PDB file of C-alpha atoms and ligand atoms in Angstrom:
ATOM      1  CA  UNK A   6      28.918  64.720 -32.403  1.00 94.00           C
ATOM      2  CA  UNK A   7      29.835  64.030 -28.945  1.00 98.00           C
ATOM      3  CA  UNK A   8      28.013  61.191 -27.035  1.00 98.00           C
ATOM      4  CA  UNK A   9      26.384  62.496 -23.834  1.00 99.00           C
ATOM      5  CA  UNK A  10      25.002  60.250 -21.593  1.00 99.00           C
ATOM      6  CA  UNK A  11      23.000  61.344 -18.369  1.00 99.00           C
ATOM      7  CA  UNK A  12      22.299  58.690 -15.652  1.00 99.00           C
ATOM      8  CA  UNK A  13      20.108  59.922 -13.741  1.00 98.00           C
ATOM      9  CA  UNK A  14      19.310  58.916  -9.938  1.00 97.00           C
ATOM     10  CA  UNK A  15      19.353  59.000  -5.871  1.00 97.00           C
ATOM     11  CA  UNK A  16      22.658  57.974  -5.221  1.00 98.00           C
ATOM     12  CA  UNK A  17      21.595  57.984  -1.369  1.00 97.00           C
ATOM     13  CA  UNK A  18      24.335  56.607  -1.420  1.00 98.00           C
ATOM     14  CA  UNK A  19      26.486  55.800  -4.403  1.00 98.00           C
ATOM     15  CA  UNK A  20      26.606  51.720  -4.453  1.00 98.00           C
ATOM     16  CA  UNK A  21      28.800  49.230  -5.837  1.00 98.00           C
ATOM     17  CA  UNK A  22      25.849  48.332  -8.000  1.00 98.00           C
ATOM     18  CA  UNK A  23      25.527  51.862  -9.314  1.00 98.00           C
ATOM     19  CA  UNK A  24      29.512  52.143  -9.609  1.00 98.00           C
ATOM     20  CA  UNK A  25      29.204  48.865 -11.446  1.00 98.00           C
ATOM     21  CA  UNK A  26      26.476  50.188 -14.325  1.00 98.00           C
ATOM     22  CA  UNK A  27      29.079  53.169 -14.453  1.00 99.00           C
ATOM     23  CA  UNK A  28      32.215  51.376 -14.927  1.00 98.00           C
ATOM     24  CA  UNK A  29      30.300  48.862 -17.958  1.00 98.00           C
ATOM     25  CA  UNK A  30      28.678  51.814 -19.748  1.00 98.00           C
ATOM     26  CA  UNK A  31      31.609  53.956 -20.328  1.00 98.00           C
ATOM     27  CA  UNK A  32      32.609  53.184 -24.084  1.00 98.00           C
ATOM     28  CA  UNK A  33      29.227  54.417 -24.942  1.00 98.00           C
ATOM     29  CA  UNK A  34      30.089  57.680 -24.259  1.00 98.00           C
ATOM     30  CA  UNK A  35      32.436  60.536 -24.410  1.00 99.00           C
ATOM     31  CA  UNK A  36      30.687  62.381 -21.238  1.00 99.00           C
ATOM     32  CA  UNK A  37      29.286  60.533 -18.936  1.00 99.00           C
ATOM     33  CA  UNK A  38      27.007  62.758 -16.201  1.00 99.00           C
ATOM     34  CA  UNK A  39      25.889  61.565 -13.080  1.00 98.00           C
ATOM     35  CA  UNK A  40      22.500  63.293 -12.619  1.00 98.00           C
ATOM     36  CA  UNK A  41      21.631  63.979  -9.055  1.00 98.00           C
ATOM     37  CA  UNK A  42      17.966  64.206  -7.787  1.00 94.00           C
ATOM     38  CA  UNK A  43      16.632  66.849  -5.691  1.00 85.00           C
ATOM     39  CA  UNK A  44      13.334  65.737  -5.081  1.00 78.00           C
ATOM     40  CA  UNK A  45      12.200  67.909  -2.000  1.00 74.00           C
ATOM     41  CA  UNK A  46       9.399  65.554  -1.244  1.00 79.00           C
ATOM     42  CA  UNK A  47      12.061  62.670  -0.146  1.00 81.00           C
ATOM     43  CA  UNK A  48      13.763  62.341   2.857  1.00 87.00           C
ATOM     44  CA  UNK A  49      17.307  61.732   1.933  1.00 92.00           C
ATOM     45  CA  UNK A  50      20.153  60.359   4.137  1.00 94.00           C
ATOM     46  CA  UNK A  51      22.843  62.237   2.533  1.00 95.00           C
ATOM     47  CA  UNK A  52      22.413  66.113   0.899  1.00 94.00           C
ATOM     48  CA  UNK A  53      22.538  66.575  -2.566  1.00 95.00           C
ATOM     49  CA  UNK A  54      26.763  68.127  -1.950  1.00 96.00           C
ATOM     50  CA  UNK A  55      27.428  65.540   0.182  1.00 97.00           C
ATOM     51  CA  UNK A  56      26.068  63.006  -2.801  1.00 97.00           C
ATOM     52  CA  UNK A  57      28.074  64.810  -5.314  1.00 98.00           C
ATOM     53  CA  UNK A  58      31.554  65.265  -3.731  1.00 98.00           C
ATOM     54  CA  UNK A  59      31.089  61.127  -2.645  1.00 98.00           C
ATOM     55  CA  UNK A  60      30.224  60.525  -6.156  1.00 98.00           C
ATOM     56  CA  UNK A  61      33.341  62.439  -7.403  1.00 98.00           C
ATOM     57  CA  UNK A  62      35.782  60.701  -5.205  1.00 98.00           C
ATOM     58  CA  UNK A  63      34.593  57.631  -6.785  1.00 98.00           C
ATOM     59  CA  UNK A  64      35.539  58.497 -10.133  1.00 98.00           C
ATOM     60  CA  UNK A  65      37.946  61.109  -9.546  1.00 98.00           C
ATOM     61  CA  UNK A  66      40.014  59.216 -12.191  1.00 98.00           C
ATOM     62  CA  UNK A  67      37.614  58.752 -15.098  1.00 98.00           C
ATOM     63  CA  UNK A  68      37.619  61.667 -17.183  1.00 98.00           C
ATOM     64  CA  UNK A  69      34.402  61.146 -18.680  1.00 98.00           C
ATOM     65  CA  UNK A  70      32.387  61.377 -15.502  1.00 99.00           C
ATOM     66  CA  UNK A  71      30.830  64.458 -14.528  1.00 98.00           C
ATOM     67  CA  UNK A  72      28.270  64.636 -11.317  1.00 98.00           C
ATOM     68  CA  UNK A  73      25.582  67.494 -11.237  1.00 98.00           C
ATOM     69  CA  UNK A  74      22.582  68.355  -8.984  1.00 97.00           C
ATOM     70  CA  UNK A  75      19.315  68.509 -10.940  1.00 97.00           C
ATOM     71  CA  UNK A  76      15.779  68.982 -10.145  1.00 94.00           C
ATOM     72  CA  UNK A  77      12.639  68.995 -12.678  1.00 95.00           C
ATOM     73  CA  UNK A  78      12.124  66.488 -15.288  1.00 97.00           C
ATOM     74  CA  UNK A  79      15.139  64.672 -16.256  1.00 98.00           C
ATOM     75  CA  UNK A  80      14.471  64.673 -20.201  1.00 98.00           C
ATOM     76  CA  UNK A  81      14.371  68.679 -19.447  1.00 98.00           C
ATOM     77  CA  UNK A  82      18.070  68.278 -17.456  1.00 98.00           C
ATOM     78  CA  UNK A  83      19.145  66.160 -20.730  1.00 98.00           C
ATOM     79  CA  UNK A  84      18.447  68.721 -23.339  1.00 98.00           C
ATOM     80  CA  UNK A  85      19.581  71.549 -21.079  1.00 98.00           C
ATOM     81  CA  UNK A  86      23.166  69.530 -21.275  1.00 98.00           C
ATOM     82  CA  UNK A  87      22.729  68.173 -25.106  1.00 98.00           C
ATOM     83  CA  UNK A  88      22.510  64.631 -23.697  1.00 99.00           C
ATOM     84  CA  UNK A  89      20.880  61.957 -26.220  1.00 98.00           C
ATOM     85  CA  UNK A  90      20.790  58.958 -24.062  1.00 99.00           C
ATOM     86  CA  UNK A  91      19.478  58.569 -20.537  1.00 99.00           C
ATOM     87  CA  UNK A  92      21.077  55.167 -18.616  1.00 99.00           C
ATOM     88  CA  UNK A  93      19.155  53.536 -16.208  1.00 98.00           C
ATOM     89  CA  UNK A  94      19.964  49.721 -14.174  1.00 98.00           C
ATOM     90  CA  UNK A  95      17.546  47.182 -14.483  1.00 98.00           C
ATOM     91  CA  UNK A  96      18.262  44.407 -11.219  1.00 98.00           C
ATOM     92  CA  UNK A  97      14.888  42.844 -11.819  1.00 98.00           C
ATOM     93  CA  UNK A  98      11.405  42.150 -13.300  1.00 98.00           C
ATOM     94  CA  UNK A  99      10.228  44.956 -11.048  1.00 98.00           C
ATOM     95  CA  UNK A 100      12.796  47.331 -12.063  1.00 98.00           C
ATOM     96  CA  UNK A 101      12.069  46.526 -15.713  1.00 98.00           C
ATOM     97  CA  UNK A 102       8.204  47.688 -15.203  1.00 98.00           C
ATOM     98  CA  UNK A 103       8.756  50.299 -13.740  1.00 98.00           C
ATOM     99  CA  UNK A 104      11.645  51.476 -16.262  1.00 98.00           C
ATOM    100  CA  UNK A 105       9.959  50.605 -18.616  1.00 98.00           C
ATOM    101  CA  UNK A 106       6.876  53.204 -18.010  1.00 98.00           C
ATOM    102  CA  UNK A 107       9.450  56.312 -17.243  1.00 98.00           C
ATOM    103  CA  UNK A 108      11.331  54.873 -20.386  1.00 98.00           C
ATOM    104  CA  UNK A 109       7.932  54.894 -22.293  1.00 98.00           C
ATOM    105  CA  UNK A 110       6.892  58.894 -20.991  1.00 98.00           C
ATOM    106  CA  UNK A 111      10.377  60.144 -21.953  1.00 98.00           C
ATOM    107  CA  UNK A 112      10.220  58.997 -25.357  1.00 98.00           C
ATOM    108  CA  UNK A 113       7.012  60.150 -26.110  1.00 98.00           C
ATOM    109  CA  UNK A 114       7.788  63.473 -24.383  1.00 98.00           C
ATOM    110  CA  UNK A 115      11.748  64.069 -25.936  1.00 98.00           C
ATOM    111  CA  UNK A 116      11.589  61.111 -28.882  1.00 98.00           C
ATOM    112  CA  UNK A 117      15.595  62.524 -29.710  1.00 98.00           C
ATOM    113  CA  UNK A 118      16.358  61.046 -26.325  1.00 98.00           C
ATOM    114  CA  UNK A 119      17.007  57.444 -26.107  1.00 98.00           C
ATOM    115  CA  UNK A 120      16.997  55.227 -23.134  1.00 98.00           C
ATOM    116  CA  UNK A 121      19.802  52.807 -22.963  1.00 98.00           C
ATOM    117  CA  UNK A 122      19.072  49.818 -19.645  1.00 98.00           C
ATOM    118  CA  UNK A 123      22.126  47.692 -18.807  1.00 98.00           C
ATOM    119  CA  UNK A 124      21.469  44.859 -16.642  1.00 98.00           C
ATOM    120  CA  UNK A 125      23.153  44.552 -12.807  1.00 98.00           C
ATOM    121  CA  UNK A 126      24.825  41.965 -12.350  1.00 98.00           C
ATOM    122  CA  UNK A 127      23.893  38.762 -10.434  1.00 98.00           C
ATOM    123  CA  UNK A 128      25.965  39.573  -7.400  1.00 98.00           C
ATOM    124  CA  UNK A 129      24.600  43.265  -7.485  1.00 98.00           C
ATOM    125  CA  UNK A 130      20.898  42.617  -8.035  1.00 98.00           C
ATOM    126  CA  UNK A 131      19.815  42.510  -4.383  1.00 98.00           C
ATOM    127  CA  UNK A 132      21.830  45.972  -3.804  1.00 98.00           C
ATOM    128  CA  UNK A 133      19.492  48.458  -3.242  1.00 98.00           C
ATOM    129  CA  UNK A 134      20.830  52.441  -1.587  1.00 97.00           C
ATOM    130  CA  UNK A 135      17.449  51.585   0.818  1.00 96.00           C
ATOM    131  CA  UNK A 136      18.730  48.743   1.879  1.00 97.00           C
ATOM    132  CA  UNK A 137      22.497  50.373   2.488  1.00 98.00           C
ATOM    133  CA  UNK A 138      20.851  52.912   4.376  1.00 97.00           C
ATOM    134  CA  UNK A 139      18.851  50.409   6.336  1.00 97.00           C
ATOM    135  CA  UNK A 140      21.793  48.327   7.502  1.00 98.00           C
ATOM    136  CA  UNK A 141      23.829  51.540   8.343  1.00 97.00           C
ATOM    137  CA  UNK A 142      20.979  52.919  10.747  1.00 96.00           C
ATOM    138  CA  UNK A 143      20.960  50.021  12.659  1.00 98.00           C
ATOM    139  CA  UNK A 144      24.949  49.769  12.883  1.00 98.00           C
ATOM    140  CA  UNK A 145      25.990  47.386  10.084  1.00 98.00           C
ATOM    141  CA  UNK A 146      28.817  46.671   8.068  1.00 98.00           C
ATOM    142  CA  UNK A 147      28.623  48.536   4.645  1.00 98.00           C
ATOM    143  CA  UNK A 148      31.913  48.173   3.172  1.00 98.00           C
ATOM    144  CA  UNK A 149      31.245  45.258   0.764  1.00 98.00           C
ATOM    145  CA  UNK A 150      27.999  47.540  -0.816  1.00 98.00           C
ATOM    146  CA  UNK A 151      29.893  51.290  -1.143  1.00 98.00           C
ATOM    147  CA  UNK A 152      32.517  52.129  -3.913  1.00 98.00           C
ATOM    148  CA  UNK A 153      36.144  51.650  -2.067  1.00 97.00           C
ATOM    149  CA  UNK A 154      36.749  55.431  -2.222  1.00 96.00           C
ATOM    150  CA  UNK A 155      34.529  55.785   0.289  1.00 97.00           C
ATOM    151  CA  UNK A 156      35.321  52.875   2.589  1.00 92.00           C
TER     152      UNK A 156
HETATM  153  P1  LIG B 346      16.084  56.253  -8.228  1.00 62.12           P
HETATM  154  O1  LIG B 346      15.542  56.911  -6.996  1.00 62.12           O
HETATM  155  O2  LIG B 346      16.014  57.115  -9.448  1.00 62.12           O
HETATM  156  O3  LIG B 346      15.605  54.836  -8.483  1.00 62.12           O
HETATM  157  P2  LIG B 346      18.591  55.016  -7.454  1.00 62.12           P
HETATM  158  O4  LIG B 346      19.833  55.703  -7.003  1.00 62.12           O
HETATM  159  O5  LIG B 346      17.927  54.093  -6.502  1.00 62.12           O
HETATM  160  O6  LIG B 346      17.651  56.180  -7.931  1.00 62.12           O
HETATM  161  O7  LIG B 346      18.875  54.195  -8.791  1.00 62.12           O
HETATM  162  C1  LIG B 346      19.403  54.818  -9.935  1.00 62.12           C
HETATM  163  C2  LIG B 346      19.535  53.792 -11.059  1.00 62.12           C
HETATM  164  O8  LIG B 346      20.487  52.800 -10.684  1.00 62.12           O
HETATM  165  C3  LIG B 346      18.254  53.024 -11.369  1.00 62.12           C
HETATM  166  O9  LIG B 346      18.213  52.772 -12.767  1.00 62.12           O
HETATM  167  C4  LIG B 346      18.413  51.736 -10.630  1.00 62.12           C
HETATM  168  O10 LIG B 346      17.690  50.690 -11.232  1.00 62.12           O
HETATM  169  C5  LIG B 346      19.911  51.516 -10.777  1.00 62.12           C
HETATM  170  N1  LIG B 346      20.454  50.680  -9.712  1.00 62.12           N
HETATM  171  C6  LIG B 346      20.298  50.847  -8.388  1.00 62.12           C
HETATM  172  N2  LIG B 346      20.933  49.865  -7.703  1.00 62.12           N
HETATM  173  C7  LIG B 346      21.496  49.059  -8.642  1.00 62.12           C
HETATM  174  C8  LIG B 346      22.261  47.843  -8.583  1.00 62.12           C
HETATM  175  N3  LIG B 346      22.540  47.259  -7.424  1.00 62.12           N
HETATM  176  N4  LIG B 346      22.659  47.281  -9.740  1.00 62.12           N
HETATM  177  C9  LIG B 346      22.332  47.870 -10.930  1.00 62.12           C
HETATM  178  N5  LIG B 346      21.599  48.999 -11.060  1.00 62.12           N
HETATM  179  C10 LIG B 346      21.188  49.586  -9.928  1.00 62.12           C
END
């Protein structure tokens, strides 16, 4: 059965961090899909295209990737795409609660669906997109956070 793995997020934008989680948790899976969220409640920097086609250009050489725009709950997205495993990043203690409780809902909602966490990296694990978005409004540099594709 083929391995579909849905990890699902803001991407506003796509950070090295994020790229990084990618990148690591690739031999898991044969499709790999970058899940978009369209939450019209949040104010987002970048649209949902402009999220996707930066996304894309990222991993425009990794077959397994796939980006889509989703909205609704994401177990819901996952079965509509016969995903079993929903990635997520864990950078800290915080993270971990809080992953840990959306972990804890899907399971009891979709039990078929696992969550799989990897953990950021040391150098990644202040990276936040807020904090990207923060330093660009006020006319930093953001190179060293963003994949190179979009440099
Ligand atoms: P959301 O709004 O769903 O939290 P984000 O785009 O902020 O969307 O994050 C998506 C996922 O990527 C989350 O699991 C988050 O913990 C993880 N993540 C975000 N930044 C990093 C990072 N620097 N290193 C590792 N994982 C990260």
């Amino acid at each position: 059965m083929e391995r579909i793995g849905v990890f699902p997020g803001s991407f506003d934008p796509i950070t090295v961090g994020h790229e990084d989680i990618i990148l690591r948790s690739l031999s898991l899976f044969d499709t790999l899909i970058i899940a978009i969220g369209s939450n019209s409640n949040k104010k987002y920097l970048f649209s949902p295209e402009e999220r996707k086609s930066q996304i894309e250009a990222v991993f425009a050489n990794q077959p397994k990737v796939r980006v889509m725009i989703y909205d609704g709950l994401t177990v819901n997205f996952c079965k509509s795409r016969g995903a079993q495993y929903i990635l997520r990043g864990i950078r800290t203690s915080q993270d971990f609660e809080f992953e840990r409780n959306i972990g804890l809902m899907n399971l009891d909602m979709v039990p078929e669906i696992e969550s799989l966490f990897l953990i950021s990296r040391p150098e990644f694990s202040a990276l936040s997109s807020s904090v990207v978005r923060d330093i660009k409004k006020h006319g930093g540099d953001i190179s060293r956070y963003i994949p190179k594709a979009l440099i």
